[in-house]
Short mmCIF file of C-alpha atoms in Angstrom, two decimals:
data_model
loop_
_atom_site.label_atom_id
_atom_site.label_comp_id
_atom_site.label_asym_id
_atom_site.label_seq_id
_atom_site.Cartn_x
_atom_site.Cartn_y
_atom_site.Cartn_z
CA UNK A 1 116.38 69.46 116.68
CA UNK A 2 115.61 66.11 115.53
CA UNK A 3 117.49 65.62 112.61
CA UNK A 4 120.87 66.76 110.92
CA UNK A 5 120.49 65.89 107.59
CA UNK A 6 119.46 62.39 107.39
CA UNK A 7 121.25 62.04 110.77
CA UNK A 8 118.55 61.21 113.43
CA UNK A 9 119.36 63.20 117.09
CA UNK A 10 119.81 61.28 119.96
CA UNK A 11 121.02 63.85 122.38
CA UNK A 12 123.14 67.03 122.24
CA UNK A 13 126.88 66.60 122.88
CA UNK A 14 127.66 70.50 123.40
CA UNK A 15 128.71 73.80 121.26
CA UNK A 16 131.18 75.89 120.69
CA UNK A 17 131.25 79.61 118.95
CA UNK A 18 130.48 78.63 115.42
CA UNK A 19 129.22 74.99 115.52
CA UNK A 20 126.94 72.59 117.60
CA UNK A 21 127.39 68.87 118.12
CA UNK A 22 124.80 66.11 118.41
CA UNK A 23 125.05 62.48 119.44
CA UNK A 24 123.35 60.92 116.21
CA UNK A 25 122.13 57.53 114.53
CA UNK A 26 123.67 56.37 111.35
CA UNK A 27 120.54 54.61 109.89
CA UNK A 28 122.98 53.73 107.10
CA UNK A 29 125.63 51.54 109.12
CA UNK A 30 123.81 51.22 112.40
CA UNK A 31 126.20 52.72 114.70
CA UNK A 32 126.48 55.93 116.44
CA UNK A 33 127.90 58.84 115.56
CA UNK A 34 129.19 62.65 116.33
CA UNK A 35 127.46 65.23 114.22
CA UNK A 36 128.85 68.37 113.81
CA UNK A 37 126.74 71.44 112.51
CA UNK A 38 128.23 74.67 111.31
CA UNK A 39 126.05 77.71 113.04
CA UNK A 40 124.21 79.20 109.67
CA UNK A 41 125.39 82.46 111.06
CA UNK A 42 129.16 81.78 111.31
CA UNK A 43 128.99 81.31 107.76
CA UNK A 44 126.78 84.23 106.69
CA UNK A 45 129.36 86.48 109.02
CA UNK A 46 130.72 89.23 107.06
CA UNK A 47 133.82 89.18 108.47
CA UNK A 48 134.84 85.59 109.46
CA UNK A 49 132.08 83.68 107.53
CA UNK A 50 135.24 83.18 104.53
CA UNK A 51 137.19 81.75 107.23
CA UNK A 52 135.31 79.47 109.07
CA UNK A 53 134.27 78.52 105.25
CA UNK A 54 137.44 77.67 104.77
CA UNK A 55 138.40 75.78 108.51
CA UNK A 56 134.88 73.74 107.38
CA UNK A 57 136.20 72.55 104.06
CA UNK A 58 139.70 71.83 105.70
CA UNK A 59 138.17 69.25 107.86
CA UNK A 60 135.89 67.63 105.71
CA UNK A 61 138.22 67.23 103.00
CA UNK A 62 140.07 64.77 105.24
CA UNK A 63 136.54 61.97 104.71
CA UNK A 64 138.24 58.98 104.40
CA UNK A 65 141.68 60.12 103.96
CA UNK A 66 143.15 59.64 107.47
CA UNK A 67 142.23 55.98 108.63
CA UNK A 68 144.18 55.39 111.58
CA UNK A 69 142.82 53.76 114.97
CA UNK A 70 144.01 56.91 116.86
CA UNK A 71 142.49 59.59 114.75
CA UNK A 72 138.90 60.12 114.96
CA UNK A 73 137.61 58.90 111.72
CA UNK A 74 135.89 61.34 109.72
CA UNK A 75 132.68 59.31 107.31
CA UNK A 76 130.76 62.44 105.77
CA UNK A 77 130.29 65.94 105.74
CA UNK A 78 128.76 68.38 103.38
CA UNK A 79 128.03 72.70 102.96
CA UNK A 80 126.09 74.50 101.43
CA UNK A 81 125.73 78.49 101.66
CA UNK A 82 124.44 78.81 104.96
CA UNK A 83 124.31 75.49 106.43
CA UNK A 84 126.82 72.38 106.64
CA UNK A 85 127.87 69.31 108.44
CA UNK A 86 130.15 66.99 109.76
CA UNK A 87 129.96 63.34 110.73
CA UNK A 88 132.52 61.67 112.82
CA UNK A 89 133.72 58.85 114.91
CA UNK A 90 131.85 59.30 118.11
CA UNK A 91 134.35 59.06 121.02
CA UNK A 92 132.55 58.83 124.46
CA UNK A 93 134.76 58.80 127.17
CA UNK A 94 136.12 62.34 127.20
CA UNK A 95 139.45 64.40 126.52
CA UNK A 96 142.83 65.00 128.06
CA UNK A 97 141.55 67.96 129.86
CA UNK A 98 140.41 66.34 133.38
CA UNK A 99 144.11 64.99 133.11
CA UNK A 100 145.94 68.23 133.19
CA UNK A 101 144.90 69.11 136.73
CA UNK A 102 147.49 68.67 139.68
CA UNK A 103 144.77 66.70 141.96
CA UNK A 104 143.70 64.07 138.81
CA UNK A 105 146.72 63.32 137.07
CA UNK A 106 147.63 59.95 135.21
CA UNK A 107 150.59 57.56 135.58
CA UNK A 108 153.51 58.67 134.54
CA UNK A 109 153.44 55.47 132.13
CA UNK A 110 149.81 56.50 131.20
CA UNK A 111 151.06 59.80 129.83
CA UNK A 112 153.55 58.26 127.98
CA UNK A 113 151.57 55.50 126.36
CA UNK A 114 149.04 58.44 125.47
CA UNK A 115 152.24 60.54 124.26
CA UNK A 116 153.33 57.55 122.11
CA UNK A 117 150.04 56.81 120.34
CA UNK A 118 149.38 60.30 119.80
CA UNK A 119 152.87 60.91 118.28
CA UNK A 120 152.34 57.81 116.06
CA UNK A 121 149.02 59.06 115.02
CA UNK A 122 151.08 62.51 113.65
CA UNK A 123 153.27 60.58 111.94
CA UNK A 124 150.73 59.34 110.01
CA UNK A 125 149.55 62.64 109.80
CA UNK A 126 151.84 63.43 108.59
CA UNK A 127 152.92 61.03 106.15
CA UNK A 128 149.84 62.29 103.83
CA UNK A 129 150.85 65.29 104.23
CA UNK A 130 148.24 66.87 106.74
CA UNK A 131 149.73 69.55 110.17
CA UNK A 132 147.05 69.49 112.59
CA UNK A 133 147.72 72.54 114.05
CA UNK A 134 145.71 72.52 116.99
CA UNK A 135 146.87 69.58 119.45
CA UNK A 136 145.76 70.54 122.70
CA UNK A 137 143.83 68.15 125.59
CA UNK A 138 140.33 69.00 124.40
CA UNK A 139 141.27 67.58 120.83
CA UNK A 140 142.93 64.34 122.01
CA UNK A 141 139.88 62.43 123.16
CA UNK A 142 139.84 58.57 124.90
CA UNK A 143 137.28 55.85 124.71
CA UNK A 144 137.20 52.91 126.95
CA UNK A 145 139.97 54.51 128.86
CA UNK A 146 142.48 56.66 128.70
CA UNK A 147 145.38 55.51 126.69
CA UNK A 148 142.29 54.56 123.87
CA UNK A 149 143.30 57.06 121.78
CA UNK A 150 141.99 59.36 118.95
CA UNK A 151 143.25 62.76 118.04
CA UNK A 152 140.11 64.78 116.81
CA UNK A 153 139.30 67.75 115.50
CA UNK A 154 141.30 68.40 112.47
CA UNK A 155 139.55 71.89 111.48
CA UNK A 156 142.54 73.95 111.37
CA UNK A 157 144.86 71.19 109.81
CA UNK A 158 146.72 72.55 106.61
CA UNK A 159 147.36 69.77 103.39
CA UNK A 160 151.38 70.61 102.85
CA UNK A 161 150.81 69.16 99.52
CA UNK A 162 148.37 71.67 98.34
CA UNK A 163 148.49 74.91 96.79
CA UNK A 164 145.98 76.06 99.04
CA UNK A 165 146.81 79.57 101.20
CA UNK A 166 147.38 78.83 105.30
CA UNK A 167 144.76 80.84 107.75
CA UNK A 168 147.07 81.90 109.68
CA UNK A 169 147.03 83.21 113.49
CA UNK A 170 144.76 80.38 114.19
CA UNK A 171 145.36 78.24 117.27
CA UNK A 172 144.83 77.50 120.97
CA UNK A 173 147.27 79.88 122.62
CA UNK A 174 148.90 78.02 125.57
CA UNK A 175 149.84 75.56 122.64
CA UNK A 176 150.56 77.21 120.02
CA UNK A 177 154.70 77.19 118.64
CA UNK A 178 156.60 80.12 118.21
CA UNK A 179 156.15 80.00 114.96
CA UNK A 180 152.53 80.14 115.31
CA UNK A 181 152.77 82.92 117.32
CA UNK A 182 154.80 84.94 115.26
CA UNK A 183 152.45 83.86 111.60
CA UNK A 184 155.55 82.41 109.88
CA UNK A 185 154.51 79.14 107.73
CA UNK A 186 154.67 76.23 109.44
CA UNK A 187 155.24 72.81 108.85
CA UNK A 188 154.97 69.32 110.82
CA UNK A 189 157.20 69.76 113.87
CA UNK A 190 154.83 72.79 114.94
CA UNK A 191 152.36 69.70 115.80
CA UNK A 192 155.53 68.20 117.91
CA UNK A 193 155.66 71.23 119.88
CA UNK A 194 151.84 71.69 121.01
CA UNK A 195 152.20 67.90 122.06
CA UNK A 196 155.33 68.87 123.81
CA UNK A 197 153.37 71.03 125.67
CA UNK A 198 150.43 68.72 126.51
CA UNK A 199 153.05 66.42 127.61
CA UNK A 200 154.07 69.17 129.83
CA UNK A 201 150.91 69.94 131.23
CA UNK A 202 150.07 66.55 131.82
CA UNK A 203 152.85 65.35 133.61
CA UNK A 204 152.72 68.44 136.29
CA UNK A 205 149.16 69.69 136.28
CA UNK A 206 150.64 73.16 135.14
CA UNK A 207 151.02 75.15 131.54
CA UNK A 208 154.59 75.75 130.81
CA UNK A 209 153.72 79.24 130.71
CA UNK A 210 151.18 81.38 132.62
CA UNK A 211 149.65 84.93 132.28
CA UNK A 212 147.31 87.26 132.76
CA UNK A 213 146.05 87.52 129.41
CA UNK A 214 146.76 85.06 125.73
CA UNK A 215 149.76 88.40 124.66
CA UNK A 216 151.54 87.58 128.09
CA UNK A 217 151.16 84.07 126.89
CA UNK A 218 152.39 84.38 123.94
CA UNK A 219 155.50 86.99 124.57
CA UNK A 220 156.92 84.09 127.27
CA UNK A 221 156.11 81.18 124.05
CA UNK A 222 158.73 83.67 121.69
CA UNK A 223 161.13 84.41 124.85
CA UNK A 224 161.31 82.37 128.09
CA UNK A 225 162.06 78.88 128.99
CA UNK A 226 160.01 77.18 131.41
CA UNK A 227 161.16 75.17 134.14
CA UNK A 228 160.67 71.01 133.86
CA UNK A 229 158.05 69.40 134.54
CA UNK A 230 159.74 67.47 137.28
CA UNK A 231 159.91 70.57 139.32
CA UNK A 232 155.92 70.26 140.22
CA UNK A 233 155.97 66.69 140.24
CA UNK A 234 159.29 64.58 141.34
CA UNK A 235 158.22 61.26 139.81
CA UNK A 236 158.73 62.82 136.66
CA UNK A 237 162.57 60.99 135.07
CA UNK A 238 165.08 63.32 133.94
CA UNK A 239 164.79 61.65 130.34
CA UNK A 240 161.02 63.07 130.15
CA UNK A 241 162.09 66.47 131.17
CA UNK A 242 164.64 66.06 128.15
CA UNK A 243 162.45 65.06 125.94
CA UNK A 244 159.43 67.62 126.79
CA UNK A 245 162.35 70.60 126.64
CA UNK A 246 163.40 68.91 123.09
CA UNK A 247 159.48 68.62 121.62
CA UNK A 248 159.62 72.52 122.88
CA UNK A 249 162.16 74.26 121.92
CA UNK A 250 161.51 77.19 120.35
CA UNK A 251 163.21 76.65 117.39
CA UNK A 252 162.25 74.05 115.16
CA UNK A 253 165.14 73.14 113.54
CA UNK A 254 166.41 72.05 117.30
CA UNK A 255 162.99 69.79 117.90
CA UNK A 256 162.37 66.29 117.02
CA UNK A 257 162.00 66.25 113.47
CA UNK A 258 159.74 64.05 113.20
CA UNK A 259 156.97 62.34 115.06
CA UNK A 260 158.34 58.63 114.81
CA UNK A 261 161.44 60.27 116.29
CA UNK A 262 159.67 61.63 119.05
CA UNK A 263 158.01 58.49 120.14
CA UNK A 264 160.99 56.29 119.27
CA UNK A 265 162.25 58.16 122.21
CA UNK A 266 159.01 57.73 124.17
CA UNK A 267 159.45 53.86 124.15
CA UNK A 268 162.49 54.20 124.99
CA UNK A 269 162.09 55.89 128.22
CA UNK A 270 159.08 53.67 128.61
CA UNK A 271 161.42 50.17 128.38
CA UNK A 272 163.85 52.70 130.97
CA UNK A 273 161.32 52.06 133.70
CA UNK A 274 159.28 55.71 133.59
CA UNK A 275 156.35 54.61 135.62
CA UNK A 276 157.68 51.65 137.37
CA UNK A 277 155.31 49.54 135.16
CA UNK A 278 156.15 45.94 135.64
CA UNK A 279 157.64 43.72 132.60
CA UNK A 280 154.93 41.52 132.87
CA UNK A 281 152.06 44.82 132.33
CA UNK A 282 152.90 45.27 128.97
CA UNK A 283 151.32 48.26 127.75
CA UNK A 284 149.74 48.88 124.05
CA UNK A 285 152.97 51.19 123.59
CA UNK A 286 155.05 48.38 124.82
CA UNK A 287 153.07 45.96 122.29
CA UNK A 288 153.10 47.88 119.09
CA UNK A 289 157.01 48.41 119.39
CA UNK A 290 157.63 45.02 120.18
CA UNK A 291 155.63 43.75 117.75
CA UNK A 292 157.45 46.43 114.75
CA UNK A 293 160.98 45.24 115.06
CA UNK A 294 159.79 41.59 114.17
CA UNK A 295 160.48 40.43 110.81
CA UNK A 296 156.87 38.57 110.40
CA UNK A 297 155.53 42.24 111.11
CA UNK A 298 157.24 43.60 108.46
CA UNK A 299 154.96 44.38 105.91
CA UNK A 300 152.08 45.54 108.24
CA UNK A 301 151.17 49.28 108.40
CA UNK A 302 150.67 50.90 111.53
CA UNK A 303 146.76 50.88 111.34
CA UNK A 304 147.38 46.75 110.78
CA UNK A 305 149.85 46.41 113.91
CA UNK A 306 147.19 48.40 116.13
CA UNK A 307 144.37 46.03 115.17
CA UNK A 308 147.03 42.88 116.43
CA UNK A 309 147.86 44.82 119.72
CA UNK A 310 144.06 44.88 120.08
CA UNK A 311 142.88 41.65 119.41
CA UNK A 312 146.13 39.38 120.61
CA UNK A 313 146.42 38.27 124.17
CA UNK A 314 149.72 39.19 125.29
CA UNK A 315 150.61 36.09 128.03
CA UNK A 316 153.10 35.02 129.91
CA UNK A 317 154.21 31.49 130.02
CA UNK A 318 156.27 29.95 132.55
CA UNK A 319 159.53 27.30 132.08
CA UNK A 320 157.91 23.76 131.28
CA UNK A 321 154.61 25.25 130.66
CA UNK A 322 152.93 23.46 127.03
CA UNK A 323 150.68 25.89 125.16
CA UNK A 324 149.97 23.42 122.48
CA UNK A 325 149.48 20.09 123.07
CA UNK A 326 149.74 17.63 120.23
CA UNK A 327 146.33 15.49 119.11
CA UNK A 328 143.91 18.50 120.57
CA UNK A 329 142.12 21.05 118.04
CA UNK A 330 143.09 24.40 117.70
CA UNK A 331 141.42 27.74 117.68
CA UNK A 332 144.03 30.06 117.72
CA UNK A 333 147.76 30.98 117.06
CA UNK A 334 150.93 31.99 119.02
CA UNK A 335 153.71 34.56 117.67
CA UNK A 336 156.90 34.43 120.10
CA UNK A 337 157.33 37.99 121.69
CA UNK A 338 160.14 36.98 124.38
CA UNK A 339 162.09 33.65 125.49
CA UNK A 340 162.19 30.13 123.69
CA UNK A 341 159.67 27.70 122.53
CA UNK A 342 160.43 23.77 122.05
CA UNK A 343 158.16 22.01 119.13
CA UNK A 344 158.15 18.11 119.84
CA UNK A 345 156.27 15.32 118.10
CA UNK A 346 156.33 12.31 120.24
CA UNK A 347 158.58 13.38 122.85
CA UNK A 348 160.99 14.09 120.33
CA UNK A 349 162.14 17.81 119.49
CA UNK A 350 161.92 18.95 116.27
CA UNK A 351 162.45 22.51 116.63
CA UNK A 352 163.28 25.77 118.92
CA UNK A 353 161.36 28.94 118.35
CA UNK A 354 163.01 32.58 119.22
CA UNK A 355 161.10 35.67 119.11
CA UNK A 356 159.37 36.70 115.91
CA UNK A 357 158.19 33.58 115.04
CA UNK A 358 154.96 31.77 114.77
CA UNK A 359 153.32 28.56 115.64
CA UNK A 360 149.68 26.95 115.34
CA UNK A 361 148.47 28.96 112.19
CA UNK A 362 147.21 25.61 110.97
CA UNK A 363 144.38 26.48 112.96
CA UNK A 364 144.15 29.52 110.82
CA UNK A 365 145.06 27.89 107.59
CA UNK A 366 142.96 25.37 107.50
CA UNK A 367 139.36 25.72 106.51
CA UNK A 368 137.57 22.75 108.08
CA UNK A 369 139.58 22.96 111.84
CA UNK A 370 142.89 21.49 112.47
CA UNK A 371 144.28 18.88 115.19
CA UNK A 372 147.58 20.18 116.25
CA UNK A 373 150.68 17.97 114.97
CA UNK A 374 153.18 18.86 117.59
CA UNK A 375 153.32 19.90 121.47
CA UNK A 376 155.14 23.53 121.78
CA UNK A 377 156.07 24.30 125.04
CA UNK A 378 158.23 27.22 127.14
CA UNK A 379 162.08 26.28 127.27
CA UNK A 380 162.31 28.97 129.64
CA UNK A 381 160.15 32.15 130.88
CA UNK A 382 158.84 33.54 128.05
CA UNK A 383 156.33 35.56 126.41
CA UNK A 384 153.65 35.11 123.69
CA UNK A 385 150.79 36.87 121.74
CA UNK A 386 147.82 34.87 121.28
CA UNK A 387 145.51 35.35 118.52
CA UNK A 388 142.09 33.72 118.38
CA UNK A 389 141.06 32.48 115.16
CA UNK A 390 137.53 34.09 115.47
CA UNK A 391 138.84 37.42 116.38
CA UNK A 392 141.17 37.70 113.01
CA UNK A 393 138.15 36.79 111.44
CA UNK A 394 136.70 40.13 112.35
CA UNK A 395 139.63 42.20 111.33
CA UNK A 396 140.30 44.54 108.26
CA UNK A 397 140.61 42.88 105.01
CA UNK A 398 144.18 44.38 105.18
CA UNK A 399 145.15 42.66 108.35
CA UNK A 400 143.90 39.28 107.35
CA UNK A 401 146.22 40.14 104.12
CA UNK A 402 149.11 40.54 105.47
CA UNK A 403 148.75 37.61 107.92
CA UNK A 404 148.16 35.63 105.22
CA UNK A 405 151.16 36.54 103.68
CA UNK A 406 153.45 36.52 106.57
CA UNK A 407 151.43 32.76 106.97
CA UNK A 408 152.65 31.97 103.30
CA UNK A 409 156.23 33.19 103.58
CA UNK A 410 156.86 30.76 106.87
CA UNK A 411 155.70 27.99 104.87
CA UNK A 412 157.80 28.01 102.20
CA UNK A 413 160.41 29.08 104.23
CA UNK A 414 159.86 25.25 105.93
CA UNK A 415 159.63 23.82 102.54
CA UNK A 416 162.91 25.12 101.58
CA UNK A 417 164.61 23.80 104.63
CA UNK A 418 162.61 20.70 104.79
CA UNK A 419 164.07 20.19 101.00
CA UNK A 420 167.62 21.08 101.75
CA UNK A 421 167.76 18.31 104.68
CA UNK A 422 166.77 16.03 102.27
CA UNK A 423 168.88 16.81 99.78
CA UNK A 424 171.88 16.91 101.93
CA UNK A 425 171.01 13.87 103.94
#
């Protein structure tokens, strides 16, 4: 095949029972891209061919709607009565699935920063209304590596706020809630169990339940409780066993109930030590939390924070150490994530910075280059993110937006108390 649609073929990507994928060129935006074609038989089938009708026109009805930097992003898709198509994000590195194997498993702090980001990407999910209802390994895919991030697949996801009718009995098995199993409506936290259960699986290389066949399976989902993960693997913390028996428990009312619960707890048994990751290796978990409870993050949304964890530098700068020097130019800026910064002009102090707050957006601010005014340097260990001007240049409209108004609200917030020392002086 050389073409889907107007979507030149580069190579195939694989198949599955009703659809194909190809590796494709977008000769609109130059970039590459995962094409998904519907089998013309699936949807002629007499039986089924309403269904998968209907799982097509789920997913493609999402175009646009979920923008989040770990969901894969869905650009076009069309049907028509015996063909149709889907474009996505193309993801190259692979899914969780080579990870759920006791001889390749991650980090334990790998699973958790894959945990987190894929919780947070629920919650936003979520938050427009949309239950996946398929999380399993082969739908949460990685780039570059493999806490990169994006949950795919979003075929059998159900819009809460439509009037629509749920297919129900539709699912992967092994993941599948209780609920599921037993074709009661669900809602959101049905999502938090099937990642309970990938959490599960990859944290001990084993399902939580095993059988002979998928009603053996699914009789143990509705009845027995499975022993914790740490009993296959001994690195595993008794807070993640907690946690994985909470995302599973068979009733949801007794679950998390909510994602941003779930990986509020995550983090938390991240900062605890699961992993043994040192202070210093901050991971993108680690980041985006820190970076949340700050007051000049307040007003960015979770796609915005991502985009910072990704383009910021996250350094750490010793006791006496300057990382502006006063008279040079500057080409990027510093937000304070841990310890205290001195500003001095002249060997003289002028101020002391705490975490949460900014200095050198001059070089941001000003459009012709700026010469830095002051010399800010470490009062004590600390740590600090580092954006380059050039790479917020390349960010979402949204993201320079809000910088710019967290920017703004500093300033005046100088102004005011540059005003009130001179009235009260």
């Amino acid at each position: 095949m050389d073409h889907v649609a107007n979507y030149p073929v580069l190579r195939k990507l694989g198949e599955g029972a009703t659809s194909e994928v190809f590796l494709c060129n977008d000769p609109f935006r130059g970039r590459e891209v995962a094409v998904k074609r519907i089998f013309p038989e699936a949807l002629r089938d007499p039986v089924r061919g309403r269904l998968f009708r209907k799982l097509f026109f789920a997913e493609a009805a999402l175009a646009g709607k979920l923008d989040h930097p770990h969901i894969a992003q869905i650009f076009d898709a069309a049907i028509g009565e015996d063909s149709g198509y889907i474009v996505m994000e193309y993801v190259p590195g692979g899914t969780m699935e080579r990870y759920c194997v006791p001889e390749n498993l991650l980090p334990v702090a790998q699973v958790l920063e894959i945990a987190f980001k894929s919780a947070r990407a629920l919650a936003f999910a979520h938050s427009k209304d949309v239950t996946h209802r398929d999380i399993k390994p082969g739908n949460i895919l990685y780039a570059a590596e493999p806490t990169d991030v994006r949950i795919g697949d979003f075929g059998l996801a159900i819009n809460l706020g439509s009037q629509t009718t749920q297919v129900t009995g539709v699912g992967s098995p092994a993941y599948m809630s209780p609920e599921q199993i037993r074709d009661e409506v669900v809602d959101h936290r049905t999502d938090l169990y099937s990642l309970g259960v990938v959490m599960y699986q990859m944290l001990s290389g084993h399902l939580p339940y095993r059988g002979t066949n998928k009603f053996s399976i699914m009789y143990q989902i509705t009845q027995s409780e499975p022993p914790p993960p740490s009993t296959y693997r001994r690195e595993v913390p008794p807070a993640l066993d907690r946690i994985v028996r909470r995302a599973m428990q068979k009733d949801a009312a007794s679950r998390y109930q909510s994602a941003d619960a779930l990986a509020e707890e995550l983090i938390e048994a991240l900062r605890a030590g699961a992993g043994e990751a040192p202070r210093e290796d901050f991971g993108d978990a680690d980041k985006f939390v820190a970076l949340r409870s700050m007051r000049f993050f307040g007003a960015f949304a979770d796609p915005e924070l991502w985009e910072v964890v990704a383009m910021g530098a996250w350094e750490r700068v010793s006791a006496g150490t300057a990382v502006v020097h006063e008279g040079e130019n500057g080409d990027f800026f510093c937000v304070v994530i841990e310890g205290e910064m001195h500003v001095s002009k002249n060997k003289k102090l002028l101020s002391v910075l705490g975490a949460g707050e900014c200095f050198g957006e001059m070089a941001y601010l000003s459009l012709s280059g700026h010469e830095r005014s002051a010399t800010v340097t470490a009062a004590r260990d600390s740590h600090v993110l580092r954006v380059k001007v050039s790479e917020l240049a390349k960010s979402s409209a949204d993201c320079r937006s809000k910088f710019d108004r967290a920017f703004i609200g500093i300033l005046v917030e100088r102004l005011n108390l540059a005003n009130t020392r001179l009235t009260s002086g």
